[in-house]
GROMACS .gro file of C-alpha atoms in nm:
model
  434
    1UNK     CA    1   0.000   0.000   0.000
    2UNK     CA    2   0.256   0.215   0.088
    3UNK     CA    3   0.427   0.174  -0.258
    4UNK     CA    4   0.168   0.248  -0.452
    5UNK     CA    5   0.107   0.563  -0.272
    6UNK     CA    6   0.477   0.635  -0.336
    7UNK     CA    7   0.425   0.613  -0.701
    8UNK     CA    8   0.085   0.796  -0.707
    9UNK     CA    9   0.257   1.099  -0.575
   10UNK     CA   10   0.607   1.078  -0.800
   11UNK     CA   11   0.366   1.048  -1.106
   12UNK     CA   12   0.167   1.332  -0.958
   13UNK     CA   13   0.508   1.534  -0.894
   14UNK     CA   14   0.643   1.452  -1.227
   15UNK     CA   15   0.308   1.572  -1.372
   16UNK     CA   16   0.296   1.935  -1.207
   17UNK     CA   17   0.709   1.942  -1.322
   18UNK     CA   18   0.639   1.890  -1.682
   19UNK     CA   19   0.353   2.148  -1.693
   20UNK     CA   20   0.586   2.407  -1.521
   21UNK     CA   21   0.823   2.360  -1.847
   22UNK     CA   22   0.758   2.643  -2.038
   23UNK     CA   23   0.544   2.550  -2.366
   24UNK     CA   24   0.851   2.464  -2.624
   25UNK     CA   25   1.126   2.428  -2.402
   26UNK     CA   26   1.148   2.038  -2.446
   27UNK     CA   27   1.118   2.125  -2.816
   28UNK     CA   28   1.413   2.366  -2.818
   29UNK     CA   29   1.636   2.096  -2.588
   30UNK     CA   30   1.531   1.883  -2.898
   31UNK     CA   31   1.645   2.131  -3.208
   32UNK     CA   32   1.979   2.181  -2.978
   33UNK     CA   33   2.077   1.797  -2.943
   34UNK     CA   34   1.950   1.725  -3.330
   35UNK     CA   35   2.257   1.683  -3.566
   36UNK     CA   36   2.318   1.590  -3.898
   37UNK     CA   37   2.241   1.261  -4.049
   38UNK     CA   38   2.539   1.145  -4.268
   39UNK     CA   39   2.295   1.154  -4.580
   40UNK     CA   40   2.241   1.511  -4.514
   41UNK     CA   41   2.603   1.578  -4.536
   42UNK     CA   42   2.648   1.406  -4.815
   43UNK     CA   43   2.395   1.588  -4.948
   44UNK     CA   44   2.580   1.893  -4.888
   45UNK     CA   45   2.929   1.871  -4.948
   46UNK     CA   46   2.850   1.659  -5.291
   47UNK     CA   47   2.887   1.992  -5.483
   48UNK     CA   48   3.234   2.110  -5.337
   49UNK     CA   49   3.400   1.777  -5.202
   50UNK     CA   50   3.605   1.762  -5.558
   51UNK     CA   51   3.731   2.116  -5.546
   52UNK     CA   52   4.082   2.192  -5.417
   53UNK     CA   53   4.172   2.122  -5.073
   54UNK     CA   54   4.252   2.537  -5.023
   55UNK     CA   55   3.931   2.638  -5.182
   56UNK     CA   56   3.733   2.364  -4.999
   57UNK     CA   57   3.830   2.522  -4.667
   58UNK     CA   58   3.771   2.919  -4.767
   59UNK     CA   59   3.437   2.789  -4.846
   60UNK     CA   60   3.369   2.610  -4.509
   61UNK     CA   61   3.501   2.933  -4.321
   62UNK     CA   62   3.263   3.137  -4.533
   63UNK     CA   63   2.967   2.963  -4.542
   64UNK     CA   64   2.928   3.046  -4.175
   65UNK     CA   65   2.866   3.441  -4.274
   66UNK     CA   66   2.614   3.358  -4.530
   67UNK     CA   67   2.548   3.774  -4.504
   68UNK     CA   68   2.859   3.916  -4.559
   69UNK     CA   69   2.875   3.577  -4.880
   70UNK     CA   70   2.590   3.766  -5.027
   71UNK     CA   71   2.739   4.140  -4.972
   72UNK     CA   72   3.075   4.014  -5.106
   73UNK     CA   73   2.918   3.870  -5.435
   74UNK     CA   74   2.683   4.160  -5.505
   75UNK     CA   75   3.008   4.384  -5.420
   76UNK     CA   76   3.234   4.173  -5.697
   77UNK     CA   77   3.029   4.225  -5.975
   78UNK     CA   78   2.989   4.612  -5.893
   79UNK     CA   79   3.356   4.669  -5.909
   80UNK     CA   80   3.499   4.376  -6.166
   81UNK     CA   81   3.678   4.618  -6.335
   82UNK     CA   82   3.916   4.631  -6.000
   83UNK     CA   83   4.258   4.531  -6.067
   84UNK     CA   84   4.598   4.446  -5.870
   85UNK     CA   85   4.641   4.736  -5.629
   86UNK     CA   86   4.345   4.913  -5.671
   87UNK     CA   87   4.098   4.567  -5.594
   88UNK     CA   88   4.385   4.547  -5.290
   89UNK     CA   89   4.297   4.885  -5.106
   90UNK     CA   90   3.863   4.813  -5.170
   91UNK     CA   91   3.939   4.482  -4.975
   92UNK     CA   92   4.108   4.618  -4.721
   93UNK     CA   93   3.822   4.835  -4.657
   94UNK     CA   94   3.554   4.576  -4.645
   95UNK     CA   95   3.537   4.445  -4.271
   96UNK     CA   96   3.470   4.074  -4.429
   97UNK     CA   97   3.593   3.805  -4.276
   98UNK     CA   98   3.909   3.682  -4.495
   99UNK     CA   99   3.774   3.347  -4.591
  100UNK     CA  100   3.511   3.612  -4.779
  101UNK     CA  101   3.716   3.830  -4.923
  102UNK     CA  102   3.931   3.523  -5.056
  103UNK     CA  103   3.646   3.414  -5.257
  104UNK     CA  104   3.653   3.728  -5.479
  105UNK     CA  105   3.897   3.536  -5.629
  106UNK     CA  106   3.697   3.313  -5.772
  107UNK     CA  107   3.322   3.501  -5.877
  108UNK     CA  108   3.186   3.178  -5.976
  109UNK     CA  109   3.209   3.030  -5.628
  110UNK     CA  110   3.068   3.345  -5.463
  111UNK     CA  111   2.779   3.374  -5.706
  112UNK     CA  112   2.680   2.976  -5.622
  113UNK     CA  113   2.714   3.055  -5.250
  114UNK     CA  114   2.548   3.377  -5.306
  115UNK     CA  115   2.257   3.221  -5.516
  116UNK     CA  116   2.180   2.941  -5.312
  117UNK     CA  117   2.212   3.092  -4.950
  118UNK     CA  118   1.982   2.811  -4.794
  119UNK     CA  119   2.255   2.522  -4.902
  120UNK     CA  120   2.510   2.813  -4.762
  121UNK     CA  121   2.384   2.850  -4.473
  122UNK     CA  122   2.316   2.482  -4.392
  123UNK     CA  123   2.677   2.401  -4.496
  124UNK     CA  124   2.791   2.629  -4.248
  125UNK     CA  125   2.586   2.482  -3.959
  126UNK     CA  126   2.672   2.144  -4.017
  127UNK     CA  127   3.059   2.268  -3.971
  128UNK     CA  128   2.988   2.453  -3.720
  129UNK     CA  129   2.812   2.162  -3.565
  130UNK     CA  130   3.120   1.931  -3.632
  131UNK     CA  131   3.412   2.025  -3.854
  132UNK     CA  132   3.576   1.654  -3.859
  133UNK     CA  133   3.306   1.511  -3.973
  134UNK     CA  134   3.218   1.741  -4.230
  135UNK     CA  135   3.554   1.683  -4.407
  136UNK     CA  136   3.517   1.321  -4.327
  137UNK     CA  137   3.222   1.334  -4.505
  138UNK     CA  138   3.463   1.477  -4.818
  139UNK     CA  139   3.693   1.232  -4.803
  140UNK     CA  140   3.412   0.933  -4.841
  141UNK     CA  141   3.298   1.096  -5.132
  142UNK     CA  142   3.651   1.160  -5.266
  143UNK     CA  143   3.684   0.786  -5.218
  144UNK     CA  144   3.367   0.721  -5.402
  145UNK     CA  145   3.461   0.928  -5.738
  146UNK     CA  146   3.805   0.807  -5.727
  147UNK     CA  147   3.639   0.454  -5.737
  148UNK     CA  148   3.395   0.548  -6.003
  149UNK     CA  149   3.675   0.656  -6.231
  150UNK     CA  150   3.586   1.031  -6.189
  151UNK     CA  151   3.884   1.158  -5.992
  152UNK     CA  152   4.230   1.171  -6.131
  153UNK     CA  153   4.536   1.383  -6.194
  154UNK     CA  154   4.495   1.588  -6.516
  155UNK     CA  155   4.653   1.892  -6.650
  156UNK     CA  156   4.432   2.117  -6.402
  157UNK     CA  157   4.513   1.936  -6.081
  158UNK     CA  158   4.673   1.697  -5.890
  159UNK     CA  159   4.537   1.424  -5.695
  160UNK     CA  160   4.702   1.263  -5.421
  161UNK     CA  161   4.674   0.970  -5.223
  162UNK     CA  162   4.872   1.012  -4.871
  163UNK     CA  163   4.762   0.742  -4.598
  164UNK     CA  164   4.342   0.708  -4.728
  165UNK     CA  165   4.350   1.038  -4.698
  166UNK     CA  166   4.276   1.198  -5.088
  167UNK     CA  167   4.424   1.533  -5.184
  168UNK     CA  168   4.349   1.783  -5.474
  169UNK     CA  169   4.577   2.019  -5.529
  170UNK     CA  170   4.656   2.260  -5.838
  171UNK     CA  171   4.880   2.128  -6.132
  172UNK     CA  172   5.019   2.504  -6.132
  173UNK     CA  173   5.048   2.657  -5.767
  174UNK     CA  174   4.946   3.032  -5.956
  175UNK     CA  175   4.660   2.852  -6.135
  176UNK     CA  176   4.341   2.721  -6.003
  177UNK     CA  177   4.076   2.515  -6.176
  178UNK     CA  178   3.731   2.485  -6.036
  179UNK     CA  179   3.586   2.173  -6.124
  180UNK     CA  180   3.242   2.102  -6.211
  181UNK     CA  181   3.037   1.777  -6.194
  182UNK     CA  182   2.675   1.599  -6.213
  183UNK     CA  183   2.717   1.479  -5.839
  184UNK     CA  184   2.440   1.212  -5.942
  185UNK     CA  185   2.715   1.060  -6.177
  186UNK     CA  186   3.078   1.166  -6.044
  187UNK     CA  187   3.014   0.933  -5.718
  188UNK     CA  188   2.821   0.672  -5.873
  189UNK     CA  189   2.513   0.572  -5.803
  190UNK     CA  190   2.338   0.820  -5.540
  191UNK     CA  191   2.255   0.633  -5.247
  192UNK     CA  192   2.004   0.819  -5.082
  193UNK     CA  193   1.674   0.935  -5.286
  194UNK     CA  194   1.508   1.121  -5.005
  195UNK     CA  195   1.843   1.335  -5.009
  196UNK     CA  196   1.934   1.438  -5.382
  197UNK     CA  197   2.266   1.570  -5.383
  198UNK     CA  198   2.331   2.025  -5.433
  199UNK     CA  199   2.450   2.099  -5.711
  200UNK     CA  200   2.499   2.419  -5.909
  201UNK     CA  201   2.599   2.477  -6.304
  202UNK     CA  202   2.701   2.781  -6.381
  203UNK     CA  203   2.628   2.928  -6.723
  204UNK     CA  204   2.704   2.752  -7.020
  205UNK     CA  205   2.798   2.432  -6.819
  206UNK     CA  206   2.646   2.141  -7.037
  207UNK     CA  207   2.594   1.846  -6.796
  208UNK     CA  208   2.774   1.527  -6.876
  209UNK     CA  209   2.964   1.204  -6.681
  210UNK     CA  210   3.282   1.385  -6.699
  211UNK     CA  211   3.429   1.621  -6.467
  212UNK     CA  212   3.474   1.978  -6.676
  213UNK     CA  213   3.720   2.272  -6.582
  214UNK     CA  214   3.627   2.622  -6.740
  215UNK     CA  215   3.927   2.882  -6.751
  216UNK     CA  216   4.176   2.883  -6.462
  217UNK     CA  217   4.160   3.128  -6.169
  218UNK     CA  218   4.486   3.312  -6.127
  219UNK     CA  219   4.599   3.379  -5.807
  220UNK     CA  220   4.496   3.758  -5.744
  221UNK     CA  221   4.512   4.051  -5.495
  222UNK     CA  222   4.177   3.864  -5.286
  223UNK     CA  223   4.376   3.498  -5.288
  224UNK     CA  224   4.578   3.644  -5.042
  225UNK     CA  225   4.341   3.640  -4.735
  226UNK     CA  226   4.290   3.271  -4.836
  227UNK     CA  227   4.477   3.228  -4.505
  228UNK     CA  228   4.287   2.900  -4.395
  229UNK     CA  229   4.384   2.513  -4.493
  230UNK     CA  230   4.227   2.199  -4.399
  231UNK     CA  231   4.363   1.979  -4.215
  232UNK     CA  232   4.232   1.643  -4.267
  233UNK     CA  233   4.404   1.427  -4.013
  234UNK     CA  234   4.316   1.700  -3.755
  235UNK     CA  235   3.964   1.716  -3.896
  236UNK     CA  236   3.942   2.112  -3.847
  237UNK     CA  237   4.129   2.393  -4.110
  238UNK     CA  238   4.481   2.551  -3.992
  239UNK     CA  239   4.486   2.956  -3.996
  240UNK     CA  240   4.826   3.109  -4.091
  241UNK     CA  241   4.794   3.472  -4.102
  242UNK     CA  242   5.111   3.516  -4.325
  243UNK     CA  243   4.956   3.240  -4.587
  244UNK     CA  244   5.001   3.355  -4.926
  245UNK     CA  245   5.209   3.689  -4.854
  246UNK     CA  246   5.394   3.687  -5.178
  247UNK     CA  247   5.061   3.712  -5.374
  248UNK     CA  248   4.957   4.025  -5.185
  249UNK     CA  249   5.188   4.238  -4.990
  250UNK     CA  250   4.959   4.485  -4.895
  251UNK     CA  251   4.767   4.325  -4.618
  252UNK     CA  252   4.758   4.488  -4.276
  253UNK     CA  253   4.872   4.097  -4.167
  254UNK     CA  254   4.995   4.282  -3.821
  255UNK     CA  255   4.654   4.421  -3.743
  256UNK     CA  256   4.437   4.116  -3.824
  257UNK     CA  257   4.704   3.893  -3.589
  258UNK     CA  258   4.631   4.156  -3.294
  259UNK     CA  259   4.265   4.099  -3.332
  260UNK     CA  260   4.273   3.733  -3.367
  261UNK     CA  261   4.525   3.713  -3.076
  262UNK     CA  262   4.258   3.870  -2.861
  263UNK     CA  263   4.045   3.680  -2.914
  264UNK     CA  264   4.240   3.377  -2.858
  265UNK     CA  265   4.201   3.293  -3.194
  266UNK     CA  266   4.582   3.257  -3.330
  267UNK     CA  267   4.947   3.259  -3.140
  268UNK     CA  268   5.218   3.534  -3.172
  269UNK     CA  269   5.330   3.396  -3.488
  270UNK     CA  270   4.930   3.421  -3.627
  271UNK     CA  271   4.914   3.058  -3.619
  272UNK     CA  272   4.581   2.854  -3.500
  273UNK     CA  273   4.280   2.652  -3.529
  274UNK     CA  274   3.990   2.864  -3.713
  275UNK     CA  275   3.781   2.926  -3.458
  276UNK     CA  276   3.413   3.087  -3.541
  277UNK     CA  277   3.373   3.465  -3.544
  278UNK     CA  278   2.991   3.552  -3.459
  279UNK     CA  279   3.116   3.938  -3.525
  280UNK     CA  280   3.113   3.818  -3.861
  281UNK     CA  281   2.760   3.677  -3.880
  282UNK     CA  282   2.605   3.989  -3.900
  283UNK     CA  283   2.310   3.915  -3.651
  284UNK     CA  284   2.186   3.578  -3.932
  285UNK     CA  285   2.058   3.323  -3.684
  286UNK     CA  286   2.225   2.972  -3.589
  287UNK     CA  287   2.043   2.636  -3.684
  288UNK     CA  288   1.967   2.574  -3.334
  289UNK     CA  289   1.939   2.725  -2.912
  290UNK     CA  290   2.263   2.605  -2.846
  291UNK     CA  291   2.476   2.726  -3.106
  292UNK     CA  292   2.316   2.990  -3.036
  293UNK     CA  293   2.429   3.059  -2.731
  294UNK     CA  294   2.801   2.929  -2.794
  295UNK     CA  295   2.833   3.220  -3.014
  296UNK     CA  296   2.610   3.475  -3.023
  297UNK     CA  297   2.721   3.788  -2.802
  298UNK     CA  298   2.455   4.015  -2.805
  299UNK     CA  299   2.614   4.244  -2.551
  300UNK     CA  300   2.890   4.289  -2.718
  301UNK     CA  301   3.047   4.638  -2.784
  302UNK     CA  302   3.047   4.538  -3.195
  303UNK     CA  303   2.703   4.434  -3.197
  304UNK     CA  304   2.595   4.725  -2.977
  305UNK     CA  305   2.778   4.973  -3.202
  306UNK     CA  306   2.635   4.762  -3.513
  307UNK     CA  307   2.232   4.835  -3.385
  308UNK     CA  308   2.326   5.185  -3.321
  309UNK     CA  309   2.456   5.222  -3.696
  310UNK     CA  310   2.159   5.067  -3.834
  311UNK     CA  311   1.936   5.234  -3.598
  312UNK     CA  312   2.090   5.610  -3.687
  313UNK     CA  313   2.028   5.494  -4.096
  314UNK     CA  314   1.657   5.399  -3.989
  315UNK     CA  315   1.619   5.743  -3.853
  316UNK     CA  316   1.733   5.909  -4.177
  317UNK     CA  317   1.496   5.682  -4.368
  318UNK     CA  318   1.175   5.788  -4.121
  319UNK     CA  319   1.274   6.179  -4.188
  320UNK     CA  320   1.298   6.133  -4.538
  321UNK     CA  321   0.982   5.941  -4.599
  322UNK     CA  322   0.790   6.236  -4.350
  323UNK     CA  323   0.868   6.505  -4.593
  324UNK     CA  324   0.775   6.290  -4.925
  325UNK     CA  325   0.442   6.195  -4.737
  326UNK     CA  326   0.538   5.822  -4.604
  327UNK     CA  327   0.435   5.527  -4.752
  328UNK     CA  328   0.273   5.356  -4.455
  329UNK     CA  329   0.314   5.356  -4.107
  330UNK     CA  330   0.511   5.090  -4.071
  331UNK     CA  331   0.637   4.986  -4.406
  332UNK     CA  332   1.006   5.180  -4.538
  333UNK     CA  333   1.299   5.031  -4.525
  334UNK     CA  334   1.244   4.670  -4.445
  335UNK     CA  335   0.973   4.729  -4.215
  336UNK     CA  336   0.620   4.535  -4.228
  337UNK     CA  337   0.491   4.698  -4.526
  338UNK     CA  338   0.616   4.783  -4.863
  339UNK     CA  339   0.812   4.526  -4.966
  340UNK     CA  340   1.055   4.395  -4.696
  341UNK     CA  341   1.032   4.194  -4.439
  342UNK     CA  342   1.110   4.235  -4.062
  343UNK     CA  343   1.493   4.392  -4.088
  344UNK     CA  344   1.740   4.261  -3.786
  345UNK     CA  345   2.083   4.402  -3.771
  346UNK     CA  346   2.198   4.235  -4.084
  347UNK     CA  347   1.952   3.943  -4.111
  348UNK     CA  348   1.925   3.941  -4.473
  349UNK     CA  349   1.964   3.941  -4.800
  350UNK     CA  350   1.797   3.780  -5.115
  351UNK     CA  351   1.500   3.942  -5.130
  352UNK     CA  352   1.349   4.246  -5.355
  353UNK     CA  353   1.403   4.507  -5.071
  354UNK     CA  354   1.545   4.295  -4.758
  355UNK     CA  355   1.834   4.445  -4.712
  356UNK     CA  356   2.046   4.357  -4.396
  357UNK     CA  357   1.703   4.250  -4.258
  358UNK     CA  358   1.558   3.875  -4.311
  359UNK     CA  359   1.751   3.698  -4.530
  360UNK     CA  360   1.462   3.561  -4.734
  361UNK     CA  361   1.342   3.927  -4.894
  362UNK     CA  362   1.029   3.973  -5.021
  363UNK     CA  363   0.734   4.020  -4.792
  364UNK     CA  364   0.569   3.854  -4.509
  365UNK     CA  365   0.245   3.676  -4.721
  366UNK     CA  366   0.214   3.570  -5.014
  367UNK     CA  367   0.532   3.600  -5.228
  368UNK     CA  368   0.718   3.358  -5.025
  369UNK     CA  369   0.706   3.031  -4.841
  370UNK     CA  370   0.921   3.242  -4.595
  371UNK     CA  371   1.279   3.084  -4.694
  372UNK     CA  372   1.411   2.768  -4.555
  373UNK     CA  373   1.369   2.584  -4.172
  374UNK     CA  374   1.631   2.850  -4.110
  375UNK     CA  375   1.512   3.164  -4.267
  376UNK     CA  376   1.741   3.227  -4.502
  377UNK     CA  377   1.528   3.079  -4.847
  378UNK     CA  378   1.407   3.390  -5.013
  379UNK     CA  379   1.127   3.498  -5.210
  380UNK     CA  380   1.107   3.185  -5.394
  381UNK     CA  381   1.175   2.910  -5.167
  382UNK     CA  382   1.058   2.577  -5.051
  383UNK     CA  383   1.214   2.288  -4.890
  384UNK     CA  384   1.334   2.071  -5.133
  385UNK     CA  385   1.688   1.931  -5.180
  386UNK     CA  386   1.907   1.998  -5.488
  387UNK     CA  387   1.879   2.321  -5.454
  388UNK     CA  388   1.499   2.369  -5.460
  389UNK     CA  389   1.410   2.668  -5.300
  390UNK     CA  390   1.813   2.751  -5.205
  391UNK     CA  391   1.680   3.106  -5.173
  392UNK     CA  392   1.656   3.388  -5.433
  393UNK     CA  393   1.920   3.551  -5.590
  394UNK     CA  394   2.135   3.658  -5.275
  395UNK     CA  395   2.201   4.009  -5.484
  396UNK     CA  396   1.936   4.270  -5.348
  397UNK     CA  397   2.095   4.313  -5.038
  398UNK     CA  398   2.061   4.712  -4.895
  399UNK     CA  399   2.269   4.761  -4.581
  400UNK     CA  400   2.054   5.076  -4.493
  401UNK     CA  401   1.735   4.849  -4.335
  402UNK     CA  402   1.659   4.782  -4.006
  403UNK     CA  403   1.315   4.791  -3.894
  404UNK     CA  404   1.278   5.148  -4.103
  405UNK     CA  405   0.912   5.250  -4.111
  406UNK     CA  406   0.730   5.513  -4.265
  407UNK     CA  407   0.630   5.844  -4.020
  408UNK     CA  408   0.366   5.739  -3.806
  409UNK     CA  409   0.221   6.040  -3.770
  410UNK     CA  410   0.252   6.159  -4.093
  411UNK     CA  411  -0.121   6.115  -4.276
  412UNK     CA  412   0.027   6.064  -4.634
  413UNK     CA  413   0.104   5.778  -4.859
  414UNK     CA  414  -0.202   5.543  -4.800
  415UNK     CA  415  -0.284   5.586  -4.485
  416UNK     CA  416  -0.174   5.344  -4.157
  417UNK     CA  417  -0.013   5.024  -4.195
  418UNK     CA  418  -0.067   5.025  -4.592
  419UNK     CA  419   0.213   5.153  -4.819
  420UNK     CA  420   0.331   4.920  -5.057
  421UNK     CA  421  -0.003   4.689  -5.032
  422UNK     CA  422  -0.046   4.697  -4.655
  423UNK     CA  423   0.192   4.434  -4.498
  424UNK     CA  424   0.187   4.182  -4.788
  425UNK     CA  425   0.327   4.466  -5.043
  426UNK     CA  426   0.599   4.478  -5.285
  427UNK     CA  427   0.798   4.198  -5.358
  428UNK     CA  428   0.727   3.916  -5.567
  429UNK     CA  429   0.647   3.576  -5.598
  430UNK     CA  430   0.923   3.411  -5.860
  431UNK     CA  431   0.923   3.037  -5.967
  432UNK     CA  432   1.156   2.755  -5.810
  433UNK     CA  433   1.448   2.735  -5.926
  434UNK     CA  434   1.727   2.447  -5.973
   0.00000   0.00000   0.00000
């Protein structure tokens, strides 16, 4: 008797605990211990595992400021006509991270990234999650085309075998082909038809079995912050500030060491494991609570100092739109209305009129199906793998927006809460793309 009126009040106590959970908690605890399946990474790395080992890990590094990915791309095709030392002093004045600005290099990298942010993004949270087994996950498929017949030394690049471990490296160190492939062919048969394999073509690419290499990248003025390799015994990428010096000279090496040093990133000699910086995510959100908090630092001065930029550009924008009538009351630049979408501190880019707010663009009904699980899709997104619904175009992004609205006491431009079509306006719909 006494027993069973032992468990009747632990079930009764462990009743009363779980309603005192607050609704989603156990959800959250969920999200934060959910990881990758290995098809998923597969999935992911299938359209990069085949470039070189020193382009492989800028584009790790980089996927993890899907943001700054976007600004960099829309910024490279602005100012192609940049050249040797005048390309080095615009770089110098970006505040990218350098695994960023090393991708200028190569345009057709930074467009894919740029293009299909939701693959970006989810590349970067799974290494972010767990580097090793992210290049792990290379390696297999490595092993896979080199079994197929699809990965061999050529007169673009070199592959080696050292230990299991595969290696591509450039035939010429000062020339770098990128590789493209059907990743449905290169690693033979796809083993995993719930989880089609990225992929990206860029123009003019006709798909075959064969690997094809368009015209080689020189190294240039950007290669030079390529300052990251992996390391695939270590399973994480080794930073050497003073990587690549010959190819640009210009660098402020000595400043970027100081910072990394204090943040405990590098050693006196600028030497390290690349660690994560969340400076450098520009307020996008992580895949789940705990990354989350393991990087975010809300409080910190750069963060603080980035709101109050944004916030002082949002001003502007509500003066301006006062004396030209408004266009809403809560619409402008990346507000509710007229075409954005709620703007963060650098949340997106992709959209019509986004800006550094959500990084799907577009507007909150209609035109969207609001991005991916993770909010970056874009005006055209769904949820589908190769590259269904990898976001819009990644090249609309306006730095100026963060929850800008429209005078609210002005009485002009269509009245409260209306603008652009109210708070489904501007923006459009698009098709899927692939």
């Amino acid at each position: 008797m006494e027993m069973k009126r032992f468990f009747v009040k632990t079930s009764v106590w462990l009743l009363m605990l779980l309603l005192a959970v607050p609704p989603g908690a156990i959800a959250q605890q969920s999200e934060a211990n959910t990881v990758f399946k290995q098809e998923e990474l597969e999935q992911l790395v299938a359209p990069i595992a085949l470039h070189p080992d020193s382009l492989i890990a800028q584009i790790l590094m980089a996927s993890t400021y899907p943001l700054e990915v976007a600004l960099a791309d829309r910024w490279t095709k602005q100012n192609a006509s940049l050249k040797g030392d005048a390309l080095t002093k615009a770089l110098e004045s970006q505040d990218w991270d350098p695994s960023v600005k090393s991708l200028v290099n190569f345009p057709q990298v930074l467009t894919m990234m740029s293009e299909k942010l939701d693959w970006t993004q989810k590349l970067g949270d799974a290494f972010l999650a767990d580097q090793k087994k992210v290049l792990d996950t290379i390696q297999s498929l490595r092993t896979k085309a080199q079994a197929a017949g699809h990965l061999e030394s050529n007169k673009e690049q070199k592959v080696i075998v050292e230990e299991k471990i595969i290696k591509i490296e450039p035939a010429n160190p000062q020339v770098v082909y990128v590789p493209t492939y059907n990743p449905t062919v290169v690693y033979g048969a796809w083993p995993y038809p719930a989880y089609p394999p990225y992929y990206y073509y860029p123009p003019g690419y006709v798909a075959t079995s064969m690997m094809a290499f368009g015209a080689g990248v020189a190294m240039g003025a950007a290669w030079g912050y390529a300052w990251g390799n992996t390391n695939w015994n270590g399973g994480d990428v080794d930073i050497d500030v003073d990587r690549n010096t010959n190819i640009n000279t210009n660098i402020n090496r000595d400043q970027a060491k100081q910072k990394m040093q204090e943040r405990g990133q590098v050693n006196q000699k600028g030497q390290g494991k690349w660690q994560h910086s969340p400076e450098h995510r520009k307020g996008v959100s992580y895949r789940d609570q705990g990354t989350a908090q393991k990087f975010n630092r809300a409080s910190s001065n750069d963060a603080i100092k980035s709101r109050e930029q944004f916030r002082g550009r949002a001003d502007q924008g509500r003066q301006d739109l006062a004396r030209t009538g408004g266009a809403g009351d809560r619409g402008g630049l990346g507000g509710q209305g007229a075409g954005g979408d709620r703007g963060g501190a650098g949340q997106g880019v992709g959209g019509d009129r986004g800006g550094a707010g959500q990084l799907g663009g577009g507007n909150r009904a209609a035109t969207a199906d609001r991005g991916s699980a993770s909010g970056l899709g874009g005006g055209s997104s769904s949820r589908g793998g190769a590259f269904q619904g990898a976001g819009g175009s990644g090249s609309s992004a306006r730095a100026a927006s963060s929850r800008g609205s429209a005078s609210r006491g002005s009485g002009g431009g269509g009245g409260a809460r209306a603008g652009g079509g109210g708070r489904g306006g501007g923006g459009g719909g698009g098709g899927r793309r692939r």
